[in-house]
Amino acid sequence: VADFRSHPLKSFLEASLLATINTDDPAISGITLHDEYQIAAPAAGLTLEQIHTAQQNALLVAFLSPAERNQLAASKGSTPIN
C-alpha cells in the first residue's frame, strides 16, 4: 500500500474479518512486531480496541492446541478462546 492510512486492515476489522497484525520478515526488514503495534497500527488509524481484536484474532488462528491457546490467553489476562 502507498502509506499506513490507505492500508485496508482497519476496514477489515470493521467488517469483522479475521484479520491480524504481523511482520513480514523481521530479519530482513528490521521491523518487529513491537514496531507494528506501536507505529504502524496507530498510523493506520486503528483504535486500541481494534488492535486488541487483531491480537485476539491472531490467537484464534495460531497453530496451537485449544489447551495451549487458553493457557496463552490466561497468561495475558484474556478470556479463554474456544
JSON list of C-alpha atoms in Angstrom, two decimals:
[
{"chain": "A", "resi": 1, "resn": "VAL", "atom": "CA", "xyz": [0.00, 0.00, 0.00]},
{"chain": "A", "resi": 2, "resn": "ALA", "atom": "CA", "xyz": [1.09, 3.56, -0.54]},
{"chain": "A", "resi": 3, "resn": "ASP", "atom": "CA", "xyz": [1.01, 4.56, 3.12]},
{"chain": "A", "resi": 4, "resn": "PHE", "atom": "CA", "xyz": [-0.30, 3.48, 6.53]},
{"chain": "A", "resi": 5, "resn": "ARG", "atom": "CA", "xyz": [-3.60, 5.36, 6.17]},
{"chain": "A", "resi": 6, "resn": "SER", "atom": "CA", "xyz": [-4.50, 3.50, 2.97]},
{"chain": "A", "resi": 7, "resn": "HIS", "atom": "CA", "xyz": [-3.87, 0.08, 4.49]},
{"chain": "A", "resi": 8, "resn": "PRO", "atom": "CA", "xyz": [-7.12, -1.96, 4.49]},
{"chain": "A", "resi": 9, "resn": "LEU", "atom": "CA", "xyz": [-6.64, -3.52, 7.97]},
{"chain": "A", "resi": 10, "resn": "LYS", "atom": "CA", "xyz": [-8.94, -1.00, 9.69]},
{"chain": "A", "resi": 11, "resn": "SER", "atom": "CA", "xyz": [-11.76, -1.69, 7.22]},
{"chain": "A", "resi": 12, "resn": "PHE", "atom": "CA", "xyz": [-11.14, -5.45, 7.52]},
{"chain": "A", "resi": 13, "resn": "LEU", "atom": "CA", "xyz": [-11.56, -5.27, 11.29]},
{"chain": "A", "resi": 14, "resn": "GLU", "atom": "CA", "xyz": [-14.62, -3.03, 10.96]},
{"chain": "A", "resi": 15, "resn": "ALA", "atom": "CA", "xyz": [-16.13, -5.68, 8.66]},
{"chain": "A", "resi": 16, "resn": "SER", "atom": "CA", "xyz": [-15.40, -8.32, 11.35]},
{"chain": "A", "resi": 17, "resn": "LEU", "atom": "CA", "xyz": [-12.96, -10.17, 9.12]},
{"chain": "A", "resi": 18, "resn": "LEU", "atom": "CA", "xyz": [-10.45, -12.40, 10.88]},
{"chain": "A", "resi": 19, "resn": "ALA", "atom": "CA", "xyz": [-7.51, -10.03, 10.32]},
{"chain": "A", "resi": 20, "resn": "THR", "atom": "CA", "xyz": [-4.25, -9.93, 12.29]},
{"chain": "A", "resi": 21, "resn": "ILE", "atom": "CA", "xyz": [-1.17, -7.72, 12.68]},
{"chain": "A", "resi": 22, "resn": "ASN", "atom": "CA", "xyz": [2.10, -9.38, 11.64]},
{"chain": "A", "resi": 23, "resn": "THR", "atom": "CA", "xyz": [5.62, -8.71, 10.45]},
{"chain": "A", "resi": 24, "resn": "ASP", "atom": "CA", "xyz": [6.72, -9.84, 7.02]},
{"chain": "A", "resi": 25, "resn": "ASP", "atom": "CA", "xyz": [10.28, -10.80, 7.80]},
{"chain": "A", "resi": 26, "resn": "PRO", "atom": "CA", "xyz": [11.89, -9.01, 10.75]},
{"chain": "A", "resi": 27, "resn": "ALA", "atom": "CA", "xyz": [15.35, -10.39, 9.97]},
{"chain": "A", "resi": 28, "resn": "ILE", "atom": "CA", "xyz": [15.33, -8.75, 6.53]},
{"chain": "A", "resi": 29, "resn": "SER", "atom": "CA", "xyz": [13.11, -5.69, 7.04]},
{"chain": "A", "resi": 30, "resn": "GLY", "atom": "CA", "xyz": [14.24, -4.84, 10.56]},
{"chain": "A", "resi": 31, "resn": "ILE", "atom": "CA", "xyz": [10.61, -4.27, 11.54]},
{"chain": "A", "resi": 32, "resn": "THR", "atom": "CA", "xyz": [9.47, -6.03, 14.71]},
{"chain": "A", "resi": 33, "resn": "LEU", "atom": "CA", "xyz": [6.01, -6.89, 15.96]},
{"chain": "A", "resi": 34, "resn": "HIS", "atom": "CA", "xyz": [6.52, -4.16, 18.56]},
{"chain": "A", "resi": 35, "resn": "ASP", "atom": "CA", "xyz": [7.01, -1.66, 15.69]},
{"chain": "A", "resi": 36, "resn": "GLU", "atom": "CA", "xyz": [3.80, -2.87, 14.06]},
{"chain": "A", "resi": 37, "resn": "TYR", "atom": "CA", "xyz": [1.78, -2.35, 17.26]},
{"chain": "A", "resi": 38, "resn": "GLN", "atom": "CA", "xyz": [3.42, 0.91, 18.34]},
{"chain": "A", "resi": 39, "resn": "ILE", "atom": "CA", "xyz": [3.88, 2.63, 14.97]},
{"chain": "A", "resi": 40, "resn": "ALA", "atom": "CA", "xyz": [2.03, 1.04, 12.07]},
{"chain": "A", "resi": 41, "resn": "ALA", "atom": "CA", "xyz": [-1.29, 0.18, 13.73]},
{"chain": "A", "resi": 42, "resn": "PRO", "atom": "CA", "xyz": [-1.91, 3.68, 15.16]},
{"chain": "A", "resi": 43, "resn": "ALA", "atom": "CA", "xyz": [-0.69, 5.29, 11.91]},
{"chain": "A", "resi": 44, "resn": "ALA", "atom": "CA", "xyz": [-3.24, 3.15, 10.04]},
{"chain": "A", "resi": 45, "resn": "GLY", "atom": "CA", "xyz": [-5.94, 4.61, 12.28]},
{"chain": "A", "resi": 46, "resn": "LEU", "atom": "CA", "xyz": [-6.56, 1.54, 14.43]},
{"chain": "A", "resi": 47, "resn": "THR", "atom": "CA", "xyz": [-8.08, 2.10, 17.85]},
{"chain": "A", "resi": 48, "resn": "LEU", "atom": "CA", "xyz": [-6.81, 0.24, 20.90]},
{"chain": "A", "resi": 49, "resn": "GLU", "atom": "CA", "xyz": [-9.94, -1.92, 20.69]},
{"chain": "A", "resi": 50, "resn": "GLN", "atom": "CA", "xyz": [-9.17, -2.82, 17.07]},
{"chain": "A", "resi": 51, "resn": "ILE", "atom": "CA", "xyz": [-5.58, -3.65, 17.97]},
{"chain": "A", "resi": 52, "resn": "HIS", "atom": "CA", "xyz": [-6.86, -5.90, 20.75]},
{"chain": "A", "resi": 53, "resn": "THR", "atom": "CA", "xyz": [-9.28, -7.55, 18.30]},
{"chain": "A", "resi": 54, "resn": "ALA", "atom": "CA", "xyz": [-6.39, -8.20, 15.90]},
{"chain": "A", "resi": 55, "resn": "GLN", "atom": "CA", "xyz": [-4.44, -9.78, 18.77]},
{"chain": "A", "resi": 56, "resn": "GLN", "atom": "CA", "xyz": [-7.41, -11.99, 19.68]},
{"chain": "A", "resi": 57, "resn": "ASN", "atom": "CA", "xyz": [-7.74, -12.96, 16.01]},
{"chain": "A", "resi": 58, "resn": "ALA", "atom": "CA", "xyz": [-4.07, -13.96, 15.95]},
{"chain": "A", "resi": 59, "resn": "LEU", "atom": "CA", "xyz": [-4.63, -16.18, 18.96]},
{"chain": "A", "resi": 60, "resn": "LEU", "atom": "CA", "xyz": [-7.64, -17.77, 17.26]},
{"chain": "A", "resi": 61, "resn": "VAL", "atom": "CA", "xyz": [-5.69, -18.70, 14.12]},
{"chain": "A", "resi": 62, "resn": "ALA", "atom": "CA", "xyz": [-2.40, -19.67, 15.79]},
{"chain": "A", "resi": 63, "resn": "PHE", "atom": "CA", "xyz": [-1.22, -23.22, 15.24]},
{"chain": "A", "resi": 64, "resn": "LEU", "atom": "CA", "xyz": [-1.89, -24.17, 18.87]},
{"chain": "A", "resi": 65, "resn": "SER", "atom": "CA", "xyz": [-3.98, -26.78, 20.61]},
{"chain": "A", "resi": 66, "resn": "PRO", "atom": "CA", "xyz": [-7.05, -25.46, 22.44]},
{"chain": "A", "resi": 67, "resn": "ALA", "atom": "CA", "xyz": [-5.24, -26.03, 25.76]},
{"chain": "A", "resi": 68, "resn": "GLU", "atom": "CA", "xyz": [-2.18, -24.08, 24.59]},
{"chain": "A", "resi": 69, "resn": "ARG", "atom": "CA", "xyz": [-4.40, -21.30, 23.21]},
{"chain": "A", "resi": 70, "resn": "ASN", "atom": "CA", "xyz": [-6.27, -20.97, 26.51]},
{"chain": "A", "resi": 71, "resn": "GLN", "atom": "CA", "xyz": [-3.04, -21.09, 28.51]},
{"chain": "A", "resi": 72, "resn": "LEU", "atom": "CA", "xyz": [-1.61, -18.25, 26.44]},
{"chain": "A", "resi": 73, "resn": "ALA", "atom": "CA", "xyz": [-4.85, -16.25, 26.73]},
{"chain": "A", "resi": 74, "resn": "ALA", "atom": "CA", "xyz": [-4.87, -16.74, 30.50]},
{"chain": "A", "resi": 75, "resn": "SER", "atom": "CA", "xyz": [-1.24, -15.61, 30.80]},
{"chain": "A", "resi": 76, "resn": "LYS", "atom": "CA", "xyz": [-2.17, -12.38, 29.04]},
{"chain": "A", "resi": 77, "resn": "GLY", "atom": "CA", "xyz": [-5.31, -11.82, 31.13]},
{"chain": "A", "resi": 78, "resn": "SER", "atom": "CA", "xyz": [-7.63, -12.57, 28.22]},
{"chain": "A", "resi": 79, "resn": "THR", "atom": "CA", "xyz": [-10.80, -14.60, 28.11]},
{"chain": "A", "resi": 80, "resn": "PRO", "atom": "CA", "xyz": [-10.30, -18.27, 27.14]},
{"chain": "A", "resi": 81, "resn": "ILE", "atom": "CA", "xyz": [-10.90, -18.94, 23.46]},
{"chain": "A", "resi": 82, "resn": "ASN", "atom": "CA", "xyz": [-12.72, -22.00, 22.15]}
]
